[in-house]
C-alpha cells in the first residue's frame, strides 16, 4: 500500500533507501504515498488494540516489515494542558506536545526511529548525517541499537556536552568549523566518496513520514480530551478533532513539513474535515523563511552568516523545503514569524516558572512565537493551540541563566565555633538578601491571585502575600508593610474603593503604592475617585504585554 512519488515528474516507484533519486527523471525530491481511501475505512479500527506509540500508525509509515526489537519507546508523548500559560495569555485551550519525553529527549527520536528502521530493513550497515545536535544524538542512539556505524558531521557551535553524548554511542564525530550549511555539503561529499547512505533531511522519505505521526497523535489526544457532546457540529460525524493552530520552531523545515503532511493525510482518509493553521517560528538571527514569506516569495535568499546563540536553528539555506511548506499551507493558512534570542531566553523562564517545563532554546522559540501571535491578535481567545515542545534544555547552556544564578554558601570551620548550629545560621543569612520586595495581591478570586503570583514569580524575586477580601487586605498591609499592593476593585465585603480609603487614612499604610487591577470598565466618576490615590489602573486580561512587569519593577526595583 506504499510507494514513492517524484515531486518533479510524478513517477511512482517502489521505495528503497538505496534509491535516492527518481528512476525516471533523477529528481531528488520524492514523497511517500498510500492508498488513503482504503486506509480511511480501516484505520481507526486498526488502532484500538495497539499501544500509544509511533508504530501504531505503521500502515502509514515507509517500513515494509515492522521489527519491534529496534524500538525504544518513541512517540506516544503526552499532550499537556498549559493552564497557567493559557490564563496569562487569555487563551484557555493551549496544549503542549511534550516531545521531551522521547528516548533521547527530543522530537528527532521519531525521525531516527523510522530512518534507522528503514536502513536496517534495507541491509545498510553504515550511514552519514550532518547535524546541529539533536538529530545526531537521536540517530546515534538508534544506530547503536541497530548495529549501524554512523558518521556525524557537527558544527563547532554545538555544545561540547552534546558532542560527547553523540560520541558515547560509538558514533564517529567530525567537528566542522563552519556553518551548518557547509557541514551538510561536506557530509554529502564524504558520503558520496565512500558510497555511504546519507540522511537527507526533508528529501528523505522516512524522515518526513516519521514527523507526520505527531499530527496523528495530536488529533487522537484532542478527541480523547474533549467531551464528544461539546464537539463542533461540523465534526459530529468524524472520529477525530483538529486544533486551530500548530506552532513549531523551524530550522530546516522538516518538522512542520511532515506534521502538515500528516494533517493532510488525515483529511484525505476522511477522518478529519480541515487542516489547522501552521505557525513556523524562526529566530531573528537566522530567519530566511520569514524573510521570504513577508516578501511574498516562494524562494528563500540564503543567510550565510547566522547571528544567533541558538545554533540548533541556524539553517541559513532550507532551500526547497520552504517552497513546499509555504505552498502547502495555503489550505489551512498560517504564518512564518521570528523572535529574538532575548525573547526566547525570557520565555524559557516563563515556561519553567508557570508550567514547570524546562525546555531547550530551540523549543522556547515556538512559545515566544505564540506569545507574539497572541499579542498581535492572530490567535482568538477560544482557539485550540498546540505547541511542539521539541526538546529538553541542557544545564550547560549557561547563557539562559546568566551570572549569579546560584548563591554560594561558605561554612566556617566548626572548630572555631562554640556550636556547629551558629555556623549554619550565619551561613544561611548569606543565602538571601535582607528582604525581597514585598507585594500584596488582593482579589477574591483564587485563580486571579494565582495568575498574578505566577506572572510576578516568572519575572523576578518577590515576597508575595495574598488577601481574599478587602478587610484581610487592610490588616495584611498594616502587618507586612509591603512595597506594593495589587488591588482588585470588585470584592464582596469591602470593595477596592473602601480599601483605598482605609489605607490612606492610616499613617502606616498611606504611602504604599497601589496598582488597581480590574475587569470592570471604569466610569469617569470612578476614575476621579481613584485619582491621586493609586499609581495606575490595569485591565485584567492585559497581562500578555510586559506592562505589569514594567510597572512593578519601576515601583519596587
CSV table of C-alpha atoms in Angstrom, one decimal, residues 242-418:
chain,number,residue,atom,x,y,z
A,242,UNK,CA,-8.2,19.1,14.7
A,243,UNK,CA,-6.6,22.0,16.5
A,244,UNK,CA,-6.9,25.5,15.2
A,245,UNK,CA,-3.2,26.2,15.3
A,246,UNK,CA,0.0,24.2,15.4
A,247,UNK,CA,3.2,26.0,16.5
A,248,UNK,CA,6.7,24.8,16.0
A,249,UNK,CA,10.2,26.3,15.9
A,250,UNK,CA,11.8,25.9,12.4
A,251,UNK,CA,15.3,25.5,11.2
A,252,UNK,CA,15.4,23.5,8.0
A,253,UNK,CA,11.6,22.9,8.0
A,254,UNK,CA,11.4,19.1,8.1
A,255,UNK,CA,9.3,19.0,11.2
A,256,UNK,CA,6.3,21.2,10.1
A,257,UNK,CA,6.5,19.8,6.6
A,258,UNK,CA,6.0,16.3,8.0
A,259,UNK,CA,3.3,17.4,10.5
A,260,UNK,CA,1.4,19.2,7.8
A,261,UNK,CA,1.6,16.1,5.6
A,262,UNK,CA,0.1,14.2,8.5
A,263,UNK,CA,-2.9,16.5,8.8
A,264,UNK,CA,-3.4,16.4,5.0
A,265,UNK,CA,-3.4,12.6,5.0
A,266,UNK,CA,-6.0,12.5,7.8
A,267,UNK,CA,-8.3,14.6,5.7
A,268,UNK,CA,-7.6,12.5,2.6
A,269,UNK,CA,-8.7,9.4,4.6
A,270,UNK,CA,-11.9,11.2,5.6
A,271,UNK,CA,-11.0,11.1,9.3
A,272,UNK,CA,-11.0,14.9,9.7
A,273,UNK,CA,-12.6,17.8,7.9
A,274,UNK,CA,-9.9,20.5,7.8
A,275,UNK,CA,-6.2,21.4,8.1
A,276,UNK,CA,-5.0,23.6,11.0
A,277,UNK,CA,-3.1,26.8,10.6
A,278,UNK,CA,0.7,26.2,10.9
A,279,UNK,CA,2.8,28.7,12.7
A,280,UNK,CA,6.5,28.4,11.8
A,281,UNK,CA,8.7,30.3,14.1
A,282,UNK,CA,12.3,31.1,13.4
A,283,UNK,CA,15.0,33.0,15.4
A,284,UNK,CA,15.7,36.6,14.1
A,285,UNK,CA,19.4,36.0,13.6
A,286,UNK,CA,18.6,33.2,11.0
A,287,UNK,CA,15.2,33.6,9.5
A,288,UNK,CA,15.4,33.1,5.7
A,289,UNK,CA,11.9,31.6,5.6
A,290,UNK,CA,10.3,34.5,7.5
A,291,UNK,CA,12.1,37.0,5.2
A,292,UNK,CA,10.8,35.2,2.0
A,293,UNK,CA,7.3,34.8,3.4
A,294,UNK,CA,7.0,38.5,4.2
A,295,UNK,CA,8.2,39.4,0.7
A,296,UNK,CA,5.5,37.0,-0.7
A,297,UNK,CA,8.2,34.8,-2.3
A,298,UNK,CA,8.3,31.0,-2.7
A,299,UNK,CA,12.1,31.2,-2.9
A,300,UNK,CA,14.3,31.9,0.0
A,301,UNK,CA,17.5,34.0,0.0
A,302,UNK,CA,20.2,32.1,1.9
A,303,UNK,CA,21.7,33.6,5.1
A,304,UNK,CA,25.4,32.8,5.0
A,305,UNK,CA,26.3,34.2,8.5
A,306,UNK,CA,23.6,33.4,11.1
A,307,UNK,CA,23.7,35.7,14.1
A,308,UNK,CA,22.1,33.8,17.0
A,309,UNK,CA,23.1,31.9,20.1
A,310,UNK,CA,20.5,29.3,19.3
A,311,UNK,CA,22.7,27.2,17.0
A,312,UNK,CA,20.2,24.4,16.7
A,313,UNK,CA,18.1,26.7,14.4
A,314,UNK,CA,20.9,28.2,12.4
A,315,UNK,CA,20.0,26.7,9.0
A,316,UNK,CA,20.7,29.5,6.6
A,317,UNK,CA,19.5,27.7,3.4
A,318,UNK,CA,16.5,25.5,3.8
A,319,UNK,CA,16.1,25.5,0.0
A,320,UNK,CA,13.0,23.8,-1.5
A,321,UNK,CA,11.7,22.7,1.9
A,322,UNK,CA,10.4,26.3,2.4
A,323,UNK,CA,8.8,26.4,-1.0
A,324,UNK,CA,6.9,23.1,-0.4
A,325,UNK,CA,5.9,24.2,3.1
A,326,UNK,CA,4.7,27.7,2.1
A,327,UNK,CA,2.7,26.3,-0.9
A,328,UNK,CA,1.0,23.6,1.1
A,329,UNK,CA,0.0,26.0,3.9
A,330,UNK,CA,-2.5,27.7,1.6
A,331,UNK,CA,-5.4,25.4,2.5
A,332,UNK,CA,-5.1,25.7,6.3
A,333,UNK,CA,-3.3,29.0,6.5
A,334,UNK,CA,-0.7,30.0,9.0
A,335,UNK,CA,2.3,32.3,9.4
A,336,UNK,CA,6.1,32.5,9.4
A,337,UNK,CA,7.3,34.7,12.2
A,338,UNK,CA,10.6,35.3,14.0
A,339,UNK,CA,11.6,36.1,17.6
A,340,UNK,CA,14.8,37.4,19.1
A,341,UNK,CA,17.2,35.5,21.3
A,342,UNK,CA,16.3,37.7,24.2
A,343,UNK,CA,12.5,36.9,23.8
A,344,UNK,CA,13.4,33.2,23.6
A,345,UNK,CA,15.5,33.2,26.8
A,346,UNK,CA,12.8,35.1,28.7
A,347,UNK,CA,10.2,32.6,27.5
A,348,UNK,CA,12.4,29.7,28.9
A,349,UNK,CA,12.0,31.3,32.3
A,350,UNK,CA,8.3,31.9,31.9
A,351,UNK,CA,7.5,28.3,30.9
A,352,UNK,CA,9.7,26.9,33.7
A,353,UNK,CA,8.0,29.1,36.3
A,354,UNK,CA,4.5,28.9,35.0
A,355,UNK,CA,4.2,25.3,33.8
A,356,UNK,CA,7.2,23.5,35.4
A,357,UNK,CA,8.6,22.7,32.0
A,358,UNK,CA,12.3,23.1,31.3
A,359,UNK,CA,12.8,23.4,27.5
A,360,UNK,CA,15.8,24.0,25.2
A,361,UNK,CA,16.1,27.4,23.4
A,362,UNK,CA,15.0,25.9,20.1
A,363,UNK,CA,11.7,24.7,21.7
A,364,UNK,CA,11.3,28.0,23.5
A,365,UNK,CA,11.3,29.8,20.1
A,366,UNK,CA,7.9,28.3,19.3
A,367,UNK,CA,6.4,29.5,22.7
A,368,UNK,CA,7.9,33.0,22.2
A,369,UNK,CA,6.2,33.0,18.8
A,370,UNK,CA,2.9,32.0,20.4
A,371,UNK,CA,3.1,35.0,22.8
A,372,UNK,CA,3.9,37.3,19.9
A,373,UNK,CA,1.0,35.9,17.8
A,374,UNK,CA,-1.4,36.4,20.7
A,375,UNK,CA,-0.2,40.0,21.2
A,376,UNK,CA,-0.8,40.6,17.5
A,377,UNK,CA,-4.4,39.3,17.8
A,378,UNK,CA,-3.8,36.4,15.4
A,379,UNK,CA,-5.0,33.9,18.0
A,380,UNK,CA,-8.6,34.0,19.0
A,381,UNK,CA,-9.4,33.5,22.7
A,382,UNK,CA,-11.2,30.2,22.1
A,383,UNK,CA,-8.8,28.8,19.6
A,384,UNK,CA,-7.2,25.4,20.3
A,385,UNK,CA,-3.5,25.8,20.0
A,386,UNK,CA,-0.8,23.0,20.1
A,387,UNK,CA,2.8,24.0,20.7
A,388,UNK,CA,5.5,21.4,20.0
A,389,UNK,CA,8.0,21.3,22.9
A,390,UNK,CA,10.7,19.8,20.7
A,391,UNK,CA,13.4,19.2,23.3
A,392,UNK,CA,14.7,19.5,26.9
A,393,UNK,CA,17.1,22.1,27.9
A,394,UNK,CA,20.7,21.3,28.9
A,395,UNK,CA,22.2,22.5,32.2
A,396,UNK,CA,25.4,23.5,30.3
A,397,UNK,CA,23.6,26.3,28.4
A,398,UNK,CA,24.6,29.0,30.9
A,399,UNK,CA,23.5,31.8,28.6
A,400,UNK,CA,20.0,31.1,29.7
A,401,UNK,CA,20.6,31.9,33.3
A,402,UNK,CA,23.5,34.4,33.1
A,403,UNK,CA,25.7,35.2,36.0
A,404,UNK,CA,24.8,34.8,39.7
A,405,UNK,CA,22.1,32.2,39.2
A,406,UNK,CA,23.1,30.4,42.4
A,407,UNK,CA,24.1,31.5,45.9
A,408,UNK,CA,27.4,30.5,47.4
A,409,UNK,CA,27.3,29.1,51.0
A,410,UNK,CA,30.7,29.0,52.7
A,411,UNK,CA,30.7,27.3,56.0
A,412,UNK,CA,33.3,28.3,58.6
A,413,UNK,CA,35.4,25.7,60.3
A,414,UNK,CA,33.3,24.1,63.1
A,415,UNK,CA,36.5,24.0,65.3
A,416,UNK,CA,36.3,27.8,65.7
A,417,UNK,CA,32.7,27.9,66.8
A,418,UNK,CA,31.1,27.3,70.2
